[in-house]
Amino acid sequence: MIVATGSHIPPGGVPNERFLERDFRSADGKRIDKPTQQVVAQFESITGIRERRYACEGTVTSDIAADAARQALRSSGIDGEQLDYIIVAHNFGDVRAGSRSPDLVPSLAARVKARLKIANPRTAAMDLVFGCPGWLQGMIQADYMIRSGEVRRVMVIGAEILSRVSDPHDRDSMIYADGAGAAILEGRESEAPVGILAHAVRSDTLEHSTLLAMGPSYDPARYDGDLFLKMQGRKVYRYAVQTVPAAIRECLDRAGVSLPSVAKLLLHQANGKLDQAVLNALYESCGMEAPPRDVMPMTISWLGNSSVATLPTLLDLLSHQKLDGHRLHGGDVIVLASVGAGMHANAMVYRVPD
């Protein structure tokens, strides 16, 4: 079960107004034939993003991952030396401000363990690269480990600094954000089924693996040779609406839980329109007219899309009662689900202990 959470939310928001001076271009390198103010306003109406957070200039992904981990350890009262595994989900390693080069050696998990000053050699540190669903996949892997009986405590961290791998000439750059979240899973005996009840994973790589990929800037003359995160937004939208509800239904079936029993649905904060479409498709596929008004807490409007960090950050805010109108109670069943580069989709059903 989850015994603690923590997060790192960079201080100070970056509002949409900051993008009004951007030179946005299309994939062919031509300037977009619309006033930038109209481009930004249209972006906000579709995504629901009004601001996002960027990491401080002197920090890298492993720094903010370690900070989220410290928050989780402090909240749990657990000594870091008692952790059996540290799993860090990310996709781009440590990218320093002003650089486009990822730094992946040693692993980010090794760096986090060192920053936490954990000396125990049996605390294994490993990275996981799985697109935006990486943190949730780490939780699924940790569940398998704990159920094996060989492992008792696992910390799973999702951390990303997307602001340094996004193309400033691409409208999609307004989606991306930075952040980190962490959770500690611990194996405990319980007569009633609590904690992680079930999970489901799918990878549709044959036809969809390139929907998110690295590519040149839309102003290649300025960024010759540099690669940036590129997304085929419409295709990603269609993929998510088709696959995420199916993954959630499969997971609910495995857990023996009905959709009306779900108190909260935590979706990867991709964009507001996409998440609402996934939610509507899920309830429609289960023969229900409309989802409850408060079933899906959202942070996309003020935190943006921080990839692997969106779910653990959302869970941490919810667990510490920092989201207005949303509370978790003992016995509540929640669903966590994500979708992203690969293409991967996953879901997990969790019952909050009393």
CSV table of N, CA and C in Angstrom, one decimal, residues 4-9 68 89 132-136 139 156-159 179-183 266-269 306-320 336 338:
chain,number,residue,atom,x,y,z
A,4,ALA,N,3.2,6.9,1.9
A,4,ALA,CA,3.5,8.3,1.9
A,4,ALA,C,3.7,8.8,0.5
A,5,THR,N,3.5,10.1,0.3
A,5,THR,CA,3.8,10.8,-1.0
A,5,THR,C,4.5,12.0,-0.8
A,6,GLY,N,5.1,12.6,-1.8
A,6,GLY,CA,5.8,13.9,-1.8
A,6,GLY,C,5.9,14.4,-3.2
A,7,SER,N,6.1,15.7,-3.3
A,7,SER,CA,6.2,16.3,-4.6
A,7,SER,C,7.1,17.5,-4.6
A,8,HIS,N,7.6,17.9,-5.8
A,8,HIS,CA,8.4,19.1,-6.0
A,8,HIS,C,7.6,19.9,-7.1
A,9,ILE,N,7.0,21.0,-6.7
A,9,ILE,CA,6.4,21.9,-7.6
A,9,ILE,C,7.2,23.1,-7.7
A,68,ALA,N,11.4,15.6,-4.1
A,68,ALA,CA,10.1,14.9,-3.9
A,68,ALA,C,10.3,13.7,-3.0
A,89,ALA,N,11.3,7.2,-12.6
A,89,ALA,CA,10.8,7.2,-14.0
A,89,ALA,C,11.0,8.6,-14.6
A,132,CYS,N,5.1,9.0,-20.7
A,132,CYS,CA,4.4,9.7,-19.6
A,132,CYS,C,3.8,8.7,-18.6
A,133,PRO,N,3.5,7.4,-19.0
A,133,PRO,CA,3.0,6.5,-18.0
A,133,PRO,C,4.1,5.9,-17.1
A,134,GLY,N,5.3,6.4,-17.2
A,134,GLY,CA,6.5,5.8,-16.5
A,134,GLY,C,6.3,5.7,-15.0
A,135,TRP,N,5.8,6.7,-14.3
A,135,TRP,CA,5.7,6.6,-12.9
A,135,TRP,C,4.7,5.5,-12.5
A,136,LEU,N,3.6,5.5,-13.2
A,136,LEU,CA,2.5,4.5,-12.9
A,136,LEU,C,3.1,3.1,-13.2
A,139,MET,N,5.1,2.0,-10.3
A,139,MET,CA,4.3,1.5,-9.2
A,139,MET,C,3.8,0.1,-9.5
A,156,VAL,N,8.9,5.1,-5.5
A,156,VAL,CA,8.8,5.3,-7.0
A,156,VAL,C,8.6,6.8,-7.2
A,157,ILE,N,9.5,7.3,-8.0
A,157,ILE,CA,9.6,8.7,-8.3
A,157,ILE,C,9.3,9.0,-9.8
A,158,GLY,N,8.6,10.0,-10.1
A,158,GLY,CA,8.4,10.5,-11.5
A,158,GLY,C,8.9,11.9,-11.5
A,159,ALA,N,9.9,12.2,-12.4
A,159,ALA,CA,10.5,13.5,-12.5
A,159,ALA,C,10.8,13.8,-13.9
A,179,GLY,N,8.4,19.1,-13.1
A,179,GLY,CA,8.0,18.8,-11.8
A,179,GLY,C,8.4,17.4,-11.4
A,180,ALA,N,8.1,17.0,-10.1
A,180,ALA,CA,8.5,15.7,-9.6
A,180,ALA,C,7.5,15.3,-8.6
A,181,GLY,N,7.2,14.0,-8.5
A,181,GLY,CA,6.4,13.4,-7.5
A,181,GLY,C,6.9,12.1,-7.0
A,182,ALA,N,6.6,11.7,-5.8
A,182,ALA,CA,7.2,10.4,-5.3
A,182,ALA,C,6.1,9.7,-4.4
A,183,ALA,N,6.2,8.4,-4.4
A,183,ALA,CA,5.3,7.6,-3.5
A,183,ALA,C,6.1,6.5,-2.9
A,266,LEU,N,-7.9,9.5,-11.4
A,266,LEU,CA,-6.7,10.3,-11.5
A,266,LEU,C,-6.1,10.0,-12.9
A,267,LEU,N,-6.2,10.9,-13.9
A,267,LEU,CA,-5.7,10.7,-15.2
A,267,LEU,C,-4.4,11.6,-15.3
A,268,HIS,N,-3.5,11.0,-16.1
A,268,HIS,CA,-2.3,11.8,-16.5
A,268,HIS,C,-2.8,13.1,-17.1
A,269,GLN,N,-2.2,14.2,-16.6
A,269,GLN,CA,-2.6,15.6,-17.0
A,269,GLN,C,-2.0,15.9,-18.3
A,306,SER,N,3.6,17.8,-17.0
A,306,SER,CA,5.0,17.4,-16.6
A,306,SER,C,5.3,16.0,-16.8
A,307,SER,N,4.6,15.3,-17.8
A,307,SER,CA,4.9,13.9,-18.1
A,307,SER,C,4.8,13.0,-16.9
A,308,VAL,N,5.8,12.3,-16.6
A,308,VAL,CA,5.7,11.3,-15.5
A,308,VAL,C,5.4,11.9,-14.2
A,309,ALA,N,5.5,13.2,-14.0
A,309,ALA,CA,5.3,13.8,-12.7
A,309,ALA,C,3.9,14.2,-12.5
A,310,THR,N,3.0,14.1,-13.5
A,310,THR,CA,1.7,14.6,-13.3
A,310,THR,C,0.9,13.8,-12.3
A,311,LEU,N,0.9,12.5,-12.4
A,311,LEU,CA,0.1,11.6,-11.6
A,311,LEU,C,0.6,11.6,-10.1
A,312,PRO,N,1.9,11.4,-9.9
A,312,PRO,CA,2.4,11.4,-8.4
A,312,PRO,C,2.2,12.8,-7.8
A,313,THR,N,2.3,13.9,-8.6
A,313,THR,CA,2.0,15.2,-8.0
A,313,THR,C,0.6,15.4,-7.7
A,314,LEU,N,-0.3,14.9,-8.6
A,314,LEU,CA,-1.7,15.0,-8.3
A,314,LEU,C,-2.1,14.2,-7.1
A,315,LEU,N,-1.5,13.0,-7.0
A,315,LEU,CA,-1.8,12.1,-5.9
A,315,LEU,C,-1.3,12.7,-4.6
A,316,ASP,N,-0.2,13.4,-4.6
A,316,ASP,CA,0.3,14.0,-3.4
A,316,ASP,C,-0.5,15.2,-2.9
A,317,LEU,N,-1.0,16.0,-3.9
A,317,LEU,CA,-1.8,17.1,-3.5
A,317,LEU,C,-3.2,16.6,-3.0
A,318,LEU,N,-3.7,15.6,-3.6
A,318,LEU,CA,-5.0,15.0,-3.1
A,318,LEU,C,-4.8,14.4,-1.7
A,319,SER,N,-3.7,13.7,-1.5
A,319,SER,CA,-3.5,13.0,-0.2
A,319,SER,C,-3.3,14.0,0.9
A,320,HIS,N,-2.8,15.1,0.6
A,320,HIS,CA,-2.6,16.1,1.6
A,320,HIS,C,-3.6,17.2,1.6
A,336,LEU,N,-6.0,5.1,-11.2
A,336,LEU,CA,-5.0,6.0,-11.8
A,336,LEU,C,-4.7,5.4,-13.2
A,338,SER,N,-2.8,6.4,-17.3
A,338,SER,CA,-1.9,7.3,-18.0
A,338,SER,C,-1.7,6.8,-19.5
